[in-house]
Every structure is written in structure tokens, then in C-alpha cells.
Amino acid sequence: MLDEDKTTGHIESMSRASKRSDLLEKGRELVHEAGFSATSVADIAEAAGAPKGSFYNHFKSKDDFGHAVLDHFFEDVRAALAETLHAGEEPALARLRKYFTRLRNYVGQDDFARGCLIGNISAEVASVSASTRERLSQLISEWTASLARCVEDGQRDGSIRSDVTADALAGMLLDAWQGALLRAKVERLPTALDNFLEILLPTLATRR
């Protein structure tokens, strides 16, 4: 009987984990498409095939869900950074270009309609909670620091200008990329992203 109880408990635990995963995956898609403020708890539950009440079995609030979605999205950001900026023996500037080219190709999969989840929610900053704003700030800081490490590599190998601090240059690159993403999202065209890759990145990164 005890073994049956353990088995039942294990199945229930797996089911809860699976439902939380469904809520995160489907909710992330909705938030990415429609925005955080416009996506309701009922929308998220319906997309995941779950009763609205069950949402609160996995998340304390919509803000708690928002933090989980941001963290879930940032796992992909970390993976892309590790596989491009911090891998291989190429000069740092080439790795930066490879990284942003990867992002450009990723957002192009949906005709540039969704942009970046972090950038999108940041644009809603007036309507999100202080805790969500703080989480966004933390993730953007981590993202910038990762770019800065690559910039520092480039300053040592001579492929990136050294008359600007790595932190400042990394921040400018990320800010410019997010702006280009916003324009690509509005126009449904890659022009702004291509201009970033072909004109802005080399202009910012190399000293004349």
C-alpha cells in the first residue's frame, strides 16, 4: 500500500510540474505576442488547457508568473551567449557579429513581429510592478555584463576599440539592438537589424 501511495504521489508531482511547464510555455507565447499587460490569467490558463484556479497552484500572482516567464526566456539568452560570444577562437568582434546575426535570424522566424520579450515588457514598464521592473533590470544587467566580457576580449585581441570602457560599449550595443528590434517589429522588415549588423556594430566597435 505504501508503494502505491509513493507511486501515486510521484505521478501527481509529475503532473503538477508538467502543468506548470505548460502554463509557462503557452503563457510565454501569449505575452510575447500580445504583451504582459494585455494577457490575463484566464488567457494563460485557457492556452495551457488548465482551469483558471489552477494557475494559482503554481504561481502566487501574475507578477510571480511574469518573473518566471522572464527567467524562462533568459535561459535561451544565456544559451545563445554561451554558444556564440564565449565559445570558439575567433576574434571577439567576429563573435559579437555571430551573436547578433543569430538573434536576427531568430526574430526573423515570425517575420519580425514579436521582437524581444525583455524589450517588449520593458516598453510596458509604466504598467508593471516594481518587482517586475527590478527583475528586468537584473536581467538586462546580466546581459550587458556578458556582452562586456566579450568586448574586453576584443580590447585585448585588438579587434575592438579600447578608448571606450567595455561596460559602456556593451550597454550601447544592447540599447541599439533593442531599438533596432522595435523598428523591425513595427515595419515587419529586417532593415534596421541589417543596418545594425552592417553599419552600427562595426562603427561602434572599431576605432577610426
CSV table of C-alpha atoms in Angstrom, one decimal:
chain,number,residue,atom,x,y,z
A,1,MET,CA,0.0,0.0,0.0
A,2,LEU,CA,2.9,2.3,0.8
A,3,ASP,CA,4.4,1.7,-2.6
A,4,GLU,CA,1.1,2.5,-4.2
A,5,ASP,CA,1.0,5.8,-2.3
A,6,LYS,CA,4.5,6.7,-3.3
A,7,THR,CA,3.7,5.9,-7.0
A,8,THR,CA,0.5,8.0,-6.8
A,9,GLY,CA,2.4,10.9,-5.2
A,10,HIS,CA,5.1,10.7,-7.8
A,11,ILE,CA,2.6,10.8,-10.7
A,12,GLU,CA,0.8,13.7,-9.1
A,13,SER,CA,4.1,15.6,-8.7
A,14,MET,CA,5.0,15.0,-12.3
A,15,SER,CA,1.5,16.1,-13.4
A,16,ARG,CA,1.9,19.4,-11.4
A,17,ALA,CA,5.3,20.0,-12.9
A,18,SER,CA,4.0,19.3,-16.4
A,19,LYS,CA,1.1,21.7,-15.9
A,20,ARG,CA,3.4,24.4,-14.6
A,21,SER,CA,5.6,23.9,-17.7
A,22,ASP,CA,2.5,24.2,-19.9
A,23,LEU,CA,1.5,27.4,-18.3
A,24,LEU,CA,5.0,28.8,-18.7
A,25,GLU,CA,5.3,27.7,-22.4
A,26,LYS,CA,1.9,28.8,-23.5
A,27,GLY,CA,1.9,31.9,-21.4
A,28,ARG,CA,5.3,33.0,-22.7
A,29,GLU,CA,3.9,32.7,-26.3
A,30,LEU,CA,0.9,34.9,-25.4
A,31,VAL,CA,2.9,37.5,-23.5
A,32,HIS,CA,5.4,37.7,-26.4
A,33,GLU,CA,2.6,38.2,-28.9
A,34,ALA,CA,0.2,40.4,-27.1
A,35,GLY,CA,2.2,41.9,-24.2
A,36,PHE,CA,2.2,41.3,-20.5
A,37,SER,CA,-0.5,43.8,-19.5
A,38,ALA,CA,-2.9,42.6,-22.2
A,39,THR,CA,-2.5,38.9,-21.3
A,40,SER,CA,-4.8,37.9,-18.5
A,41,VAL,CA,-4.5,35.0,-16.1
A,42,ALA,CA,-7.6,33.5,-17.8
A,43,ASP,CA,-5.9,33.8,-21.2
A,44,ILE,CA,-2.8,31.9,-19.9
A,45,ALA,CA,-4.9,29.2,-18.2
A,46,GLU,CA,-7.0,28.7,-21.3
A,47,ALA,CA,-4.0,28.4,-23.6
A,48,ALA,CA,-2.5,25.8,-21.3
A,49,GLY,CA,-5.7,23.8,-21.1
A,50,ALA,CA,-6.0,24.4,-17.4
A,51,PRO,CA,-8.7,25.8,-15.1
A,52,LYS,CA,-8.1,29.4,-14.1
A,53,GLY,CA,-7.9,28.5,-10.5
A,54,SER,CA,-5.1,26.0,-11.1
A,55,PHE,CA,-2.9,28.9,-12.2
A,56,TYR,CA,-2.6,29.9,-8.5
A,57,ASN,CA,-1.4,26.4,-7.6
A,58,HIS,CA,1.8,27.2,-9.5
A,59,PHE,CA,2.2,31.0,-9.3
A,60,LYS,CA,1.5,33.3,-6.4
A,61,SER,CA,0.3,36.1,-8.7
A,62,LYS,CA,0.6,37.3,-12.2
A,63,ASP,CA,3.8,39.2,-11.3
A,64,ASP,CA,5.2,35.9,-10.0
A,65,PHE,CA,4.3,34.3,-13.3
A,66,GLY,CA,5.9,37.3,-15.1
A,67,HIS,CA,9.2,36.7,-13.3
A,68,ALA,CA,9.1,33.0,-14.1
A,69,VAL,CA,8.5,33.8,-17.8
A,70,LEU,CA,11.3,36.3,-17.9
A,71,ASP,CA,13.7,33.7,-16.3
A,72,HIS,CA,12.4,31.1,-18.7
A,73,PHE,CA,13.2,33.4,-21.7
A,74,PHE,CA,16.5,34.3,-20.3
A,75,GLU,CA,17.6,30.7,-20.2
A,76,ASP,CA,17.6,30.9,-24.0
A,77,VAL,CA,19.5,34.2,-23.9
A,78,ARG,CA,22.2,32.6,-21.7
A,79,ALA,CA,22.5,29.6,-24.1
A,80,ALA,CA,22.9,31.9,-27.1
A,81,LEU,CA,25.6,33.9,-25.3
A,82,ALA,CA,27.5,30.8,-24.3
A,83,GLU,CA,27.4,29.3,-27.8
A,84,THR,CA,28.5,32.4,-29.6
A,85,LEU,CA,30.2,35.1,-27.5
A,86,HIS,CA,32.0,32.8,-25.2
A,87,ALA,CA,32.9,29.9,-27.5
A,88,GLY,CA,35.5,29.4,-30.2
A,89,GLU,CA,38.8,31.0,-31.0
A,90,GLU,CA,37.6,33.8,-33.3
A,91,PRO,CA,38.4,37.4,-32.6
A,92,ALA,CA,35.8,39.0,-30.3
A,93,LEU,CA,34.3,41.3,-32.9
A,94,ALA,CA,33.6,38.2,-35.1
A,95,ARG,CA,31.9,36.5,-32.1
A,96,LEU,CA,29.8,39.6,-31.5
A,97,ARG,CA,28.7,39.6,-35.1
A,98,LYS,CA,27.9,35.9,-34.9
A,99,TYR,CA,25.8,36.5,-31.8
A,100,PHE,CA,23.7,39.4,-33.2
A,101,THR,CA,23.3,37.5,-36.5
A,102,ARG,CA,21.9,34.6,-34.6
A,103,LEU,CA,19.4,36.9,-32.9
A,104,ARG,CA,18.5,38.5,-36.2
A,105,ASN,CA,17.7,35.1,-37.7
A,106,TYR,CA,15.7,34.1,-34.6
A,107,VAL,CA,13.4,37.1,-34.7
A,108,GLY,CA,13.0,36.7,-38.4
A,109,GLN,CA,11.2,33.4,-38.0
A,110,ASP,CA,8.0,35.2,-37.3
A,111,ASP,CA,8.6,38.0,-39.8
A,112,PHE,CA,10.0,40.2,-37.1
A,113,ALA,CA,6.5,40.6,-35.5
A,114,ARG,CA,7.3,39.7,-31.8
A,115,GLY,CA,10.7,41.3,-31.1
A,116,CYS,CA,12.4,40.5,-27.8
A,117,LEU,CA,10.4,39.5,-24.8
A,118,ILE,CA,12.6,41.5,-22.4
A,119,GLY,CA,12.4,44.6,-24.7
A,120,ASN,CA,8.7,44.2,-25.1
A,121,ILE,CA,8.0,44.1,-21.3
A,122,SER,CA,10.5,46.9,-20.7
A,123,ALA,CA,8.3,49.0,-23.0
A,124,GLU,CA,5.4,48.4,-20.7
A,125,VAL,CA,7.4,49.5,-17.7
A,126,ALA,CA,4.8,52.1,-16.7
A,127,SER,CA,2.2,49.4,-16.1
A,128,VAL,CA,4.3,46.7,-14.5
A,129,SER,CA,5.0,46.3,-10.8
A,130,ALA,CA,8.2,47.5,-9.1
A,131,SER,CA,9.3,43.9,-8.6
A,132,THR,CA,8.9,43.1,-12.3
A,133,ARG,CA,10.8,46.3,-13.2
A,134,GLU,CA,13.6,45.2,-10.8
A,135,ARG,CA,13.8,41.7,-12.4
A,136,LEU,CA,14.0,43.3,-15.8
A,137,SER,CA,16.9,45.5,-14.6
A,138,GLN,CA,18.7,42.5,-13.2
A,139,LEU,CA,18.4,40.5,-16.4
A,140,ILE,CA,19.5,43.5,-18.6
A,141,SER,CA,22.5,44.0,-16.3
A,142,GLU,CA,23.5,40.3,-16.6
A,143,TRP,CA,23.0,40.5,-20.4
A,144,THR,CA,25.2,43.7,-20.6
A,145,ALA,CA,27.9,42.1,-18.4
A,146,SER,CA,28.1,39.1,-20.7
A,147,LEU,CA,28.5,41.3,-23.7
A,148,ALA,CA,31.1,43.4,-21.8
A,149,ARG,CA,33.2,40.3,-21.2
A,150,CYS,CA,33.4,39.6,-24.9
A,151,VAL,CA,34.2,43.3,-25.6
A,152,GLU,CA,37.0,43.0,-23.1
A,153,ASP,CA,38.4,40.0,-25.0
A,154,GLY,CA,38.2,42.2,-28.2
A,155,GLN,CA,40.1,45.1,-26.5
A,156,ARG,CA,42.8,42.6,-25.6
A,157,ASP,CA,43.0,41.0,-29.1
A,158,GLY,CA,42.8,44.3,-30.9
A,159,SER,CA,39.5,43.7,-32.7
A,160,ILE,CA,37.5,46.1,-30.6
A,161,ARG,CA,38.3,49.8,-29.7
A,162,SER,CA,39.7,50.4,-26.3
A,163,ASP,CA,39.1,54.1,-25.9
A,164,VAL,CA,35.6,53.3,-24.6
A,165,THR,CA,35.1,51.1,-21.5
A,166,ALA,CA,33.8,47.6,-22.1
A,167,ASP,CA,30.7,48.2,-19.9
A,168,ALA,CA,29.8,51.4,-21.8
A,169,LEU,CA,30.2,49.9,-25.2
A,170,ALA,CA,28.3,46.7,-24.3
A,171,GLY,CA,25.4,48.9,-23.0
A,172,MET,CA,25.4,51.0,-26.2
A,173,LEU,CA,25.3,47.8,-28.3
A,174,LEU,CA,22.4,46.3,-26.4
A,175,ASP,CA,20.5,49.5,-26.3
A,176,ALA,CA,21.0,50.0,-30.1
A,177,TRP,CA,20.0,46.4,-30.8
A,178,GLN,CA,16.7,46.7,-28.8
A,179,GLY,CA,15.9,49.9,-30.7
A,180,ALA,CA,16.5,48.2,-34.0
A,181,LEU,CA,14.3,45.3,-32.9
A,182,LEU,CA,11.5,47.7,-32.1
A,183,ARG,CA,11.6,49.3,-35.5
A,184,ALA,CA,11.8,45.9,-37.2
A,185,LYS,CA,8.7,44.9,-35.2
A,186,VAL,CA,6.8,48.0,-36.4
A,187,GLU,CA,7.9,47.7,-40.0
A,188,ARG,CA,7.9,43.9,-40.2
A,189,LEU,CA,11.2,44.3,-42.1
A,190,PRO,CA,14.8,43.4,-41.3
A,191,THR,CA,16.2,46.7,-42.5
A,192,ALA,CA,17.0,48.1,-39.0
A,193,LEU,CA,18.6,44.9,-37.9
A,194,ASP,CA,20.7,44.6,-41.0
A,195,ASN,CA,21.8,48.2,-40.6
A,196,PHE,CA,22.8,47.4,-37.0
A,197,LEU,CA,25.0,44.5,-38.3
A,198,GLU,CA,26.5,46.1,-41.3
A,199,ILE,CA,26.9,49.7,-40.2
A,200,LEU,CA,26.3,50.3,-36.5
A,201,LEU,CA,28.2,47.3,-35.0
A,202,PRO,CA,31.5,47.9,-36.9
A,203,THR,CA,31.2,51.7,-36.3
A,204,LEU,CA,30.7,51.4,-32.6
A,205,ALA,CA,33.1,48.6,-32.1
A,206,THR,CA,36.1,49.8,-34.1
A,207,ARG,CA,38.1,52.9,-33.6
A,208,ARG,CA,38.7,55.2,-36.6
